[in-house]
PDB file of C-alpha atoms in Angstrom:
ATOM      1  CA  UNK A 119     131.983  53.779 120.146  1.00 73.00           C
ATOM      2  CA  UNK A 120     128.787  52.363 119.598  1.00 93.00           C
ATOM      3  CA  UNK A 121     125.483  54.198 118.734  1.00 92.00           C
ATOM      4  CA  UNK A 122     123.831  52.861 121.993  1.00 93.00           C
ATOM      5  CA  UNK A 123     126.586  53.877 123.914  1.00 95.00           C
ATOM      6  CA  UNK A 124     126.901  57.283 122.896  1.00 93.00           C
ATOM      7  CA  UNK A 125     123.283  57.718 123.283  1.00 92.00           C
ATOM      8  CA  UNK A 126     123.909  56.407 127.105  1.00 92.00           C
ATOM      9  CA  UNK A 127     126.237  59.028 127.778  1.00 93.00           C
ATOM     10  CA  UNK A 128     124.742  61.664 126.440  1.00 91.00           C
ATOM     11  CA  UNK A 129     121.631  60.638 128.235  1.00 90.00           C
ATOM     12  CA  UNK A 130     123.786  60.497 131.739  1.00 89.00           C
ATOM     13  CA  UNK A 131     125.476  64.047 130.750  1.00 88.00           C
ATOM     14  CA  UNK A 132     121.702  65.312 130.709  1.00 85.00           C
ATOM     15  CA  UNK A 133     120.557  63.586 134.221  1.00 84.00           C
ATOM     16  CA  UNK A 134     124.045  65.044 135.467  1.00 81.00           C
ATOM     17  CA  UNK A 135     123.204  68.467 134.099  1.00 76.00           C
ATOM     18  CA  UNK A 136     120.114  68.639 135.942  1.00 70.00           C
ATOM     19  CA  UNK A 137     121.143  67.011 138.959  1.00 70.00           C
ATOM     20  CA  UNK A 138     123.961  69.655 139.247  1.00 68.00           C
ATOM     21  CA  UNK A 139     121.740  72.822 137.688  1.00 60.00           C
ATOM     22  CA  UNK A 140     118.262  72.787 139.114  1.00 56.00           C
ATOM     23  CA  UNK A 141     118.122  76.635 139.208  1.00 58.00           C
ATOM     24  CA  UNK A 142     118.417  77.634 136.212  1.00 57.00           C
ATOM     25  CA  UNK A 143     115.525  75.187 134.739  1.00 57.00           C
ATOM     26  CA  UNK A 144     112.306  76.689 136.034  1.00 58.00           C
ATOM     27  CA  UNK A 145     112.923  80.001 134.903  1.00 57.00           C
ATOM     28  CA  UNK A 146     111.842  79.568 131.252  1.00 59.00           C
ATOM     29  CA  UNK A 147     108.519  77.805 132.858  1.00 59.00           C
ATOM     30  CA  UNK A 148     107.114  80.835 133.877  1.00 59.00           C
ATOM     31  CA  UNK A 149     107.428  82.770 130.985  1.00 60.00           C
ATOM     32  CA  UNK A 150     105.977  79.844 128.503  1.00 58.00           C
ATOM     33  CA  UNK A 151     102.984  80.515 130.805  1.00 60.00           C
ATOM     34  CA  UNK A 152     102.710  83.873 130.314  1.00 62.00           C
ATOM     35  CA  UNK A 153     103.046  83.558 127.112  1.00 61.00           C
ATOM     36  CA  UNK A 154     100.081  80.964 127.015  1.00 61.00           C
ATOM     37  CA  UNK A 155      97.935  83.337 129.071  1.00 61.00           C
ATOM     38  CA  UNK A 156      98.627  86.456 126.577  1.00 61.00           C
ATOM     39  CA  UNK A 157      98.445  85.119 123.255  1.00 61.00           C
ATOM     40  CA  UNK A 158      99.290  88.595 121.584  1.00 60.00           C
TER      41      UNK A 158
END
């Protein structure tokens, strides 16, 4: 396989992932925020 293509699958796996698993994404958002709004 070459380089390019493995890179194109892996990038479709990823779209594919977060086509089929939106839910689970925003939840780390949130906290980064927090996180930003209480530095300690």
């Amino acid at each position: 396989m070459n380089p390019i293509e493995a890179i194109a699958q892996a990038v479709a796996e990823l779209k594919l992932a977060e086509n089929t698993t939106p839910i689970p994404e925003p939840i780390p958002k949130p906290k980064l925020v927090k996180r930003q709004n209480h530095p300690n």
